[in-house]
mmCIF file of C-alpha atoms in Angstrom:
data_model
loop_
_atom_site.group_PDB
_atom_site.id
_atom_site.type_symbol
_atom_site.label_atom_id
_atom_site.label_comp_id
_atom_site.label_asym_id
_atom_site.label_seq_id
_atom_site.Cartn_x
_atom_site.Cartn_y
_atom_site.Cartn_z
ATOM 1 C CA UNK A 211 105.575 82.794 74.336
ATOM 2 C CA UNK A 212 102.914 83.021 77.341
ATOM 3 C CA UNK A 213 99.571 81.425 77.269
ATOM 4 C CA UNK A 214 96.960 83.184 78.028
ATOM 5 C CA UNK A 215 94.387 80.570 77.979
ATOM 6 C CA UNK A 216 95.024 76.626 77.934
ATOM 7 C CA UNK A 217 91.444 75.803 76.628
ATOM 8 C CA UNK A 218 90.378 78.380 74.797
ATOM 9 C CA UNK A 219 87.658 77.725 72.002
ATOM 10 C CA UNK A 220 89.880 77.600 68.290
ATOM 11 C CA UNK A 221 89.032 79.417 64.871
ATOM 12 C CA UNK A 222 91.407 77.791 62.261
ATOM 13 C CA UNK A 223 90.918 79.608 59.005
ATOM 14 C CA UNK A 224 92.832 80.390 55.565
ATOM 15 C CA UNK A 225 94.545 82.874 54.472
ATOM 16 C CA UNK A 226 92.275 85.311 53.084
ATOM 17 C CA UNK A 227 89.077 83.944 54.292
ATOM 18 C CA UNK A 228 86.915 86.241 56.465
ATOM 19 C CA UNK A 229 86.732 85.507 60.230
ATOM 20 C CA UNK A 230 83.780 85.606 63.106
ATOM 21 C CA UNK A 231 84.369 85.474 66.259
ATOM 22 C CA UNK A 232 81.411 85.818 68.434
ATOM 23 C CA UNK A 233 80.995 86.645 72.345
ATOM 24 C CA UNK A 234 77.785 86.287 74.310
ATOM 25 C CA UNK A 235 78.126 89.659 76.931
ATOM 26 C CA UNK A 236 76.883 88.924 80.376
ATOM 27 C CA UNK A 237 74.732 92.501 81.870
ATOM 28 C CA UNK A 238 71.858 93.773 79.795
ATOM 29 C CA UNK A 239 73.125 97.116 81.719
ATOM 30 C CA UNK A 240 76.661 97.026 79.713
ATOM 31 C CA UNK A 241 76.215 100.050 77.203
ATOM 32 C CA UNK A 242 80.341 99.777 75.699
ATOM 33 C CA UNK A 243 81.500 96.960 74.104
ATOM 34 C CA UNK A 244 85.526 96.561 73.240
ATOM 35 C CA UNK A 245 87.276 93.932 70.799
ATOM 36 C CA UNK A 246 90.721 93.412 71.874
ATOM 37 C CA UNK A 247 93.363 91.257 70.313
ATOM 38 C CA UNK A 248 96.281 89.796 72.205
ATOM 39 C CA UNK A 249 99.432 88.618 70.822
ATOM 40 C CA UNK A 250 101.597 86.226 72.649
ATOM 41 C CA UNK A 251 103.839 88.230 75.064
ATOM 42 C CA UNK A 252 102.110 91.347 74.857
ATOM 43 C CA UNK A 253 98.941 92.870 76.271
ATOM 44 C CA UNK A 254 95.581 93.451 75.019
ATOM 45 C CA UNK A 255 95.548 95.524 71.496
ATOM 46 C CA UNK A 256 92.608 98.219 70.957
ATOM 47 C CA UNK A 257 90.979 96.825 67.716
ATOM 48 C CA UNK A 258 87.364 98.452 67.910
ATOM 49 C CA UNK A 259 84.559 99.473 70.192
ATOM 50 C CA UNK A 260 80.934 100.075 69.933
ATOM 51 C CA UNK A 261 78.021 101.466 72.334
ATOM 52 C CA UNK A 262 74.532 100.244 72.459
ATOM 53 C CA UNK A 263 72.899 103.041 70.734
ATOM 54 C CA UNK A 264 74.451 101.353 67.768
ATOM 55 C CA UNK A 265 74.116 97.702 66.276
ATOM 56 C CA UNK A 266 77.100 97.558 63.669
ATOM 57 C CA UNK A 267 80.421 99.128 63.518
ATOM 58 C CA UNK A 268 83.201 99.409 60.790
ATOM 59 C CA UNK A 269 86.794 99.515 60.583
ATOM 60 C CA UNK A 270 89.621 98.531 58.918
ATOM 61 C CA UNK A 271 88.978 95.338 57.583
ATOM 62 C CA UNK A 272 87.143 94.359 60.740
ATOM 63 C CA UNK A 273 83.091 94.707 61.541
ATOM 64 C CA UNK A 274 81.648 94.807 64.862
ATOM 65 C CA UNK A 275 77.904 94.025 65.326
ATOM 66 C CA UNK A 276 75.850 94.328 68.611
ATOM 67 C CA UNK A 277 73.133 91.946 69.064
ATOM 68 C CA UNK A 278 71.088 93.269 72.552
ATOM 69 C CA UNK A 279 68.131 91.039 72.367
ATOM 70 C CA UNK A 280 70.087 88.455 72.470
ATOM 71 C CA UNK A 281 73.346 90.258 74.474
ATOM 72 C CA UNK A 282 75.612 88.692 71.612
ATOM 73 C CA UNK A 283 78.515 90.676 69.999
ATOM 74 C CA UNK A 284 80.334 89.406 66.727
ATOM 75 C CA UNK A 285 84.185 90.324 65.203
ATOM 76 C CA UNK A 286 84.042 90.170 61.779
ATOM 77 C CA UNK A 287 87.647 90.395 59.868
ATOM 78 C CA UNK A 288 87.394 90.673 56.434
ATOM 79 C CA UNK A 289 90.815 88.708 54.230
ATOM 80 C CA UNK A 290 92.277 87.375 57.554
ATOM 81 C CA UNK A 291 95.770 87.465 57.394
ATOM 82 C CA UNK A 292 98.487 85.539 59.462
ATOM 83 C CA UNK A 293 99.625 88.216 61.345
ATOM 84 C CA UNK A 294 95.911 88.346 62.503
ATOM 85 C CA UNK A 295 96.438 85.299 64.429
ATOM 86 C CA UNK A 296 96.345 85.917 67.870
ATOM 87 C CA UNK A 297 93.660 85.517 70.782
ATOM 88 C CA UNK A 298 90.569 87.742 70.860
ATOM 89 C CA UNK A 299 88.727 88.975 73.663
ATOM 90 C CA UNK A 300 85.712 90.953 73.955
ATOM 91 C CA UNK A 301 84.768 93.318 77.046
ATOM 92 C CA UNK A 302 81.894 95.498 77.946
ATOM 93 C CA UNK A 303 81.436 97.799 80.805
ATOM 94 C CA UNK A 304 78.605 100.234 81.749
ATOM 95 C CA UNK A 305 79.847 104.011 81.545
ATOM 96 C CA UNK A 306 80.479 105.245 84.560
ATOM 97 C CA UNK A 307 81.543 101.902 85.629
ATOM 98 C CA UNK A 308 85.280 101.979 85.606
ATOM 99 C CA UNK A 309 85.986 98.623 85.034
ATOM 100 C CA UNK A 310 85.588 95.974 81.926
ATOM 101 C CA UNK A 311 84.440 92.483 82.298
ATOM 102 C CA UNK A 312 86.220 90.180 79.634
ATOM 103 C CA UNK A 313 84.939 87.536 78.108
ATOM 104 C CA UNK A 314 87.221 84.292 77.728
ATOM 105 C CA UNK A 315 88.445 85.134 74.861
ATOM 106 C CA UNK A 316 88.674 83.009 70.926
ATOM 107 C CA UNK A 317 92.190 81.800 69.541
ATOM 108 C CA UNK A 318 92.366 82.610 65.442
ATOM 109 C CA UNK A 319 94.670 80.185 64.059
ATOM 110 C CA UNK A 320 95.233 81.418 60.287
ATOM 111 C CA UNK A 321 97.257 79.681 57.663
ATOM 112 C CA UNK A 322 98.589 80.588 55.000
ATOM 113 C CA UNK B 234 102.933 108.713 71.946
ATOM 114 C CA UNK B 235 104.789 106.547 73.944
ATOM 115 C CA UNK B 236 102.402 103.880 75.156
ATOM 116 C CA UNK B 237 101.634 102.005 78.865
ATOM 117 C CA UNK B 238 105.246 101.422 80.076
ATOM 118 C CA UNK B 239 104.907 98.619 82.795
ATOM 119 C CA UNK B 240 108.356 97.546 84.969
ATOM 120 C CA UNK B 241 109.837 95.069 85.759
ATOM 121 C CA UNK B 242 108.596 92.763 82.829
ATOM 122 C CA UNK B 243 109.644 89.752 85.006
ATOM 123 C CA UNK B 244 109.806 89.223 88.470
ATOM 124 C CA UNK B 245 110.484 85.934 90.374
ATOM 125 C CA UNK B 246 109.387 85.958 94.394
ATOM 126 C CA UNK B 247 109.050 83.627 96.990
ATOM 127 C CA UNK B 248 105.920 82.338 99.096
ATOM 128 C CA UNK B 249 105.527 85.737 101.801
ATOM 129 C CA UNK B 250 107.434 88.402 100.394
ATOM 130 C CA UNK B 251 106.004 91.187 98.903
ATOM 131 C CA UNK B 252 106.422 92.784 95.548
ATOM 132 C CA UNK B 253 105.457 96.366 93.771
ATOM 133 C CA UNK B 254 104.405 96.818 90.050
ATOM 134 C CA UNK B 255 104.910 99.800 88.107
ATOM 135 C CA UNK B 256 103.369 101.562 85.676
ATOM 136 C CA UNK B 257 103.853 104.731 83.514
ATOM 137 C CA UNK B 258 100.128 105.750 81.472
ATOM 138 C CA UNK B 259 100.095 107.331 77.957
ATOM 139 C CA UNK B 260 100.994 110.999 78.604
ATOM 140 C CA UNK B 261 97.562 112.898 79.285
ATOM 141 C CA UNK B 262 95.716 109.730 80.136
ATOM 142 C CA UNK B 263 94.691 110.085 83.921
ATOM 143 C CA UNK B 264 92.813 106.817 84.434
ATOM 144 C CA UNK B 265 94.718 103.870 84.994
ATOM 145 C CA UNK B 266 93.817 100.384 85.764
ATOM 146 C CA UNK B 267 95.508 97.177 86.565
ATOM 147 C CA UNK B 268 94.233 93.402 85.661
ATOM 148 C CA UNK B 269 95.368 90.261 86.486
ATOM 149 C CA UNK B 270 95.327 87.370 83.785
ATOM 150 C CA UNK B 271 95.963 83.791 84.508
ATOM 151 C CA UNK B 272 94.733 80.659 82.602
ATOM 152 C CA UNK B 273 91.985 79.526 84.532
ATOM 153 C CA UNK B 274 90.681 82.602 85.705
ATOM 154 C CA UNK B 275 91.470 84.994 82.390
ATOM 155 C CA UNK B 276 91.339 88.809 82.772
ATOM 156 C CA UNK B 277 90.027 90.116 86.039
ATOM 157 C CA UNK B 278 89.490 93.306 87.069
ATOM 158 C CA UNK B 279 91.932 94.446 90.118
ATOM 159 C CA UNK B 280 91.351 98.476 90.456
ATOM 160 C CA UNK B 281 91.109 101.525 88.876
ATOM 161 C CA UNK B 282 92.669 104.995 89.634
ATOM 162 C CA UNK B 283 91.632 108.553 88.459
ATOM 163 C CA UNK B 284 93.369 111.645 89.614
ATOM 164 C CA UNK B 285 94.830 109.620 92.648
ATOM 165 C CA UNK B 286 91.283 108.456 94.057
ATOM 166 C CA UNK B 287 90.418 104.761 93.820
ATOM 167 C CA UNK B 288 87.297 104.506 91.953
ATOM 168 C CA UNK B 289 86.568 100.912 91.975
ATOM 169 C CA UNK B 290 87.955 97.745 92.990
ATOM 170 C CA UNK B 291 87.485 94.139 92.076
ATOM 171 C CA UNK B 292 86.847 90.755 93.988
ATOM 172 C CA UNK B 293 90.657 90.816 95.283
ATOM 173 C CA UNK B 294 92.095 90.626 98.975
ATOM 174 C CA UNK B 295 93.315 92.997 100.618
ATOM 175 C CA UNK B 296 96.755 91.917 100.162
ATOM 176 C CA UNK B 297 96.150 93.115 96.952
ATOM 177 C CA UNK B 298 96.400 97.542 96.677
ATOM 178 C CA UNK B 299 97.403 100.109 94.617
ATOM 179 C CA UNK B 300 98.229 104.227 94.352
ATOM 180 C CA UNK B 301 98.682 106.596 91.933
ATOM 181 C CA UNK B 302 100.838 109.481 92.047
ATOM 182 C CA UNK B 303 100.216 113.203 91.033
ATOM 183 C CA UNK B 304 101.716 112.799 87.574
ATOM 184 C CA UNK B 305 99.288 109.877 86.876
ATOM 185 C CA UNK B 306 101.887 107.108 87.152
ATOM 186 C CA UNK B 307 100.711 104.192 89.233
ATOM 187 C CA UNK B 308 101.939 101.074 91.903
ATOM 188 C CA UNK B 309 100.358 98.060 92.661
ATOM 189 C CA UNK B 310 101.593 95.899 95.443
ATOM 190 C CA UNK B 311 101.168 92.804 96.474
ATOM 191 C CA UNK B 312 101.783 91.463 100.284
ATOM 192 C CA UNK B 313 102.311 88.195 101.666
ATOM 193 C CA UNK B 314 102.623 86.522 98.141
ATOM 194 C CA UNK B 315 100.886 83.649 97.273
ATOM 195 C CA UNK B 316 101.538 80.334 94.863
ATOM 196 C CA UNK B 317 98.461 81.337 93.309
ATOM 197 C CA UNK B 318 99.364 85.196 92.712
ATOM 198 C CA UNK B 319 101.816 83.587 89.952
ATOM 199 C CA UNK B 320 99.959 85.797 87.150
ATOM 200 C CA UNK B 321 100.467 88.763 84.268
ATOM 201 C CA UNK B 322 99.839 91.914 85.615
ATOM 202 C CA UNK B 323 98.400 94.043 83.301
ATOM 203 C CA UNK B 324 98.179 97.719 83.623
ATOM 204 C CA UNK B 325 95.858 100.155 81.338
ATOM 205 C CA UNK B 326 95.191 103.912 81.059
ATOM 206 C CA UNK B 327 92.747 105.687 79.124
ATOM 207 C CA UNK B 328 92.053 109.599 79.309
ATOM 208 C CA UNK B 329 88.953 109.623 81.840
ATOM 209 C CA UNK B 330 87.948 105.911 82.526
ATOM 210 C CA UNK B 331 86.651 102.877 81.397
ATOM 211 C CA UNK B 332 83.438 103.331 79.720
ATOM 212 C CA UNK B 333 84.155 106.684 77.977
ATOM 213 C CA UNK B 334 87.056 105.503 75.784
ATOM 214 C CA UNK B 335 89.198 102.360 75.288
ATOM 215 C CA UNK B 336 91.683 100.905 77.934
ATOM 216 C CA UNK B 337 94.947 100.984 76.263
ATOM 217 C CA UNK B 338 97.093 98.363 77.612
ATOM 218 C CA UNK B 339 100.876 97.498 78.662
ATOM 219 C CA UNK B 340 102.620 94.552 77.780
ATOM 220 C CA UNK B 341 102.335 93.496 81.120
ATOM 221 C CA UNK B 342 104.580 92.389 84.542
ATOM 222 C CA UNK B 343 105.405 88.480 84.469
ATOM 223 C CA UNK B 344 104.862 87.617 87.934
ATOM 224 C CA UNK B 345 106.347 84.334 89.214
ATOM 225 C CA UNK B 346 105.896 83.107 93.168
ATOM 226 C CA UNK B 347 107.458 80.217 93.971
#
């Protein structure tokens, strides 16, 4: 498969344990925040968004909280599972923008 | 829905030729956007196209450009290639742009300049 990152930072959890994977945003200004997942030899998957009127966000089995004060977003993923291994990128933009800024992104490891 | 269709899914150039990406947005989407993502650099922002118009552009050269086409399919092309231009070429559409509603992405163009 293709790397997408040779030093990215490495979460190595279990098989149903629950996962964070935090991002520290860049521009106070960004007001939509994006969690994308990337499997090897594919693009970036949708998992969940959020916009800064909000501070927490749930979906299936995964939580996103927004942290402004401290520009700090979080990907919580609840009973990891192996095929949730992958690398994980967060991305915000300001609307109106046209254009997302990714962060470097987090490997998952999980075992089973 | 079919989703972001990108061709060719591999391409290997040489140093000074020039090559042209394709892509093909979810039907209905009219925004489209291309990224570049390497190792040391990650994901970076190359353009972004909405009913043909070019509404923003990143930190590339100008060897780096782009169209898109009435039926909201797009090109990027890249001139006088470059060792470092090796990269995957991402493109993404969503219905009206970036901060509205998630980019939806393609699997991507392999680049390889050798």
């Amino acid at each position: 498969g293709e790397s997408v990152g040779l030093h990215l930072p490495t979460l190595s959890v279990q098989e149903g344990d629950n996962s964070i994977i935090n991002c520290a945003y860049s521009n106070s200004a960004s007001d939509y925040f994006i969690w994308y997942k990337q499997e090897s030899g594919k693009g970036p998957q949708f998992i969940i968004d959020i916009r800064s009127n909000m501070d927490k966000r749930q979906g299936q089995r995964v939580t996103v909280l927004l942290n402004k004060t401290v520009k700090h977003l979080s990907l919580q993923i609840a009973a990891t599972q192996p095929g949730d291994s992958a690398v994980y990128f967060c991305a915000e933009t300001n609307t109106g923008f046209q254009k997302l800024v990714f962060g470097t992104g987090t490997r998952l490891l999980v075992s089973p | 829905k079919a989703g972001v269709t990108q061709t060719p899914r591999y391409l290997i150039k040489t140093r000074g030729q020039q090559v042209t990406l394709s892509c093909s947005p979810i039907s209905g989407h009219r925004s489209v956007s291309w990224y570049q993502q390497t190792p040391g650099q990650g994901l970076q922002f190359l353009f972004e196209y909405f009913s043909e118009t070019q509404r923003n552009k990143g930190n590339f050269p100008g060897r780096f450009s782009g169209r898109q086409f009435s039926n909201s399919r797009s090109e990027m092309n890249v001139s006088t290639l470059e060792l470092g231009d090796s990269a995957l070429y991402l493109c993404a559409s969503s219905p009206t742009g970036t901060g509205i509603s998630p980019l939806h992405f393609g699997n991507g163009t392999r680049l390889t300049v050798t």
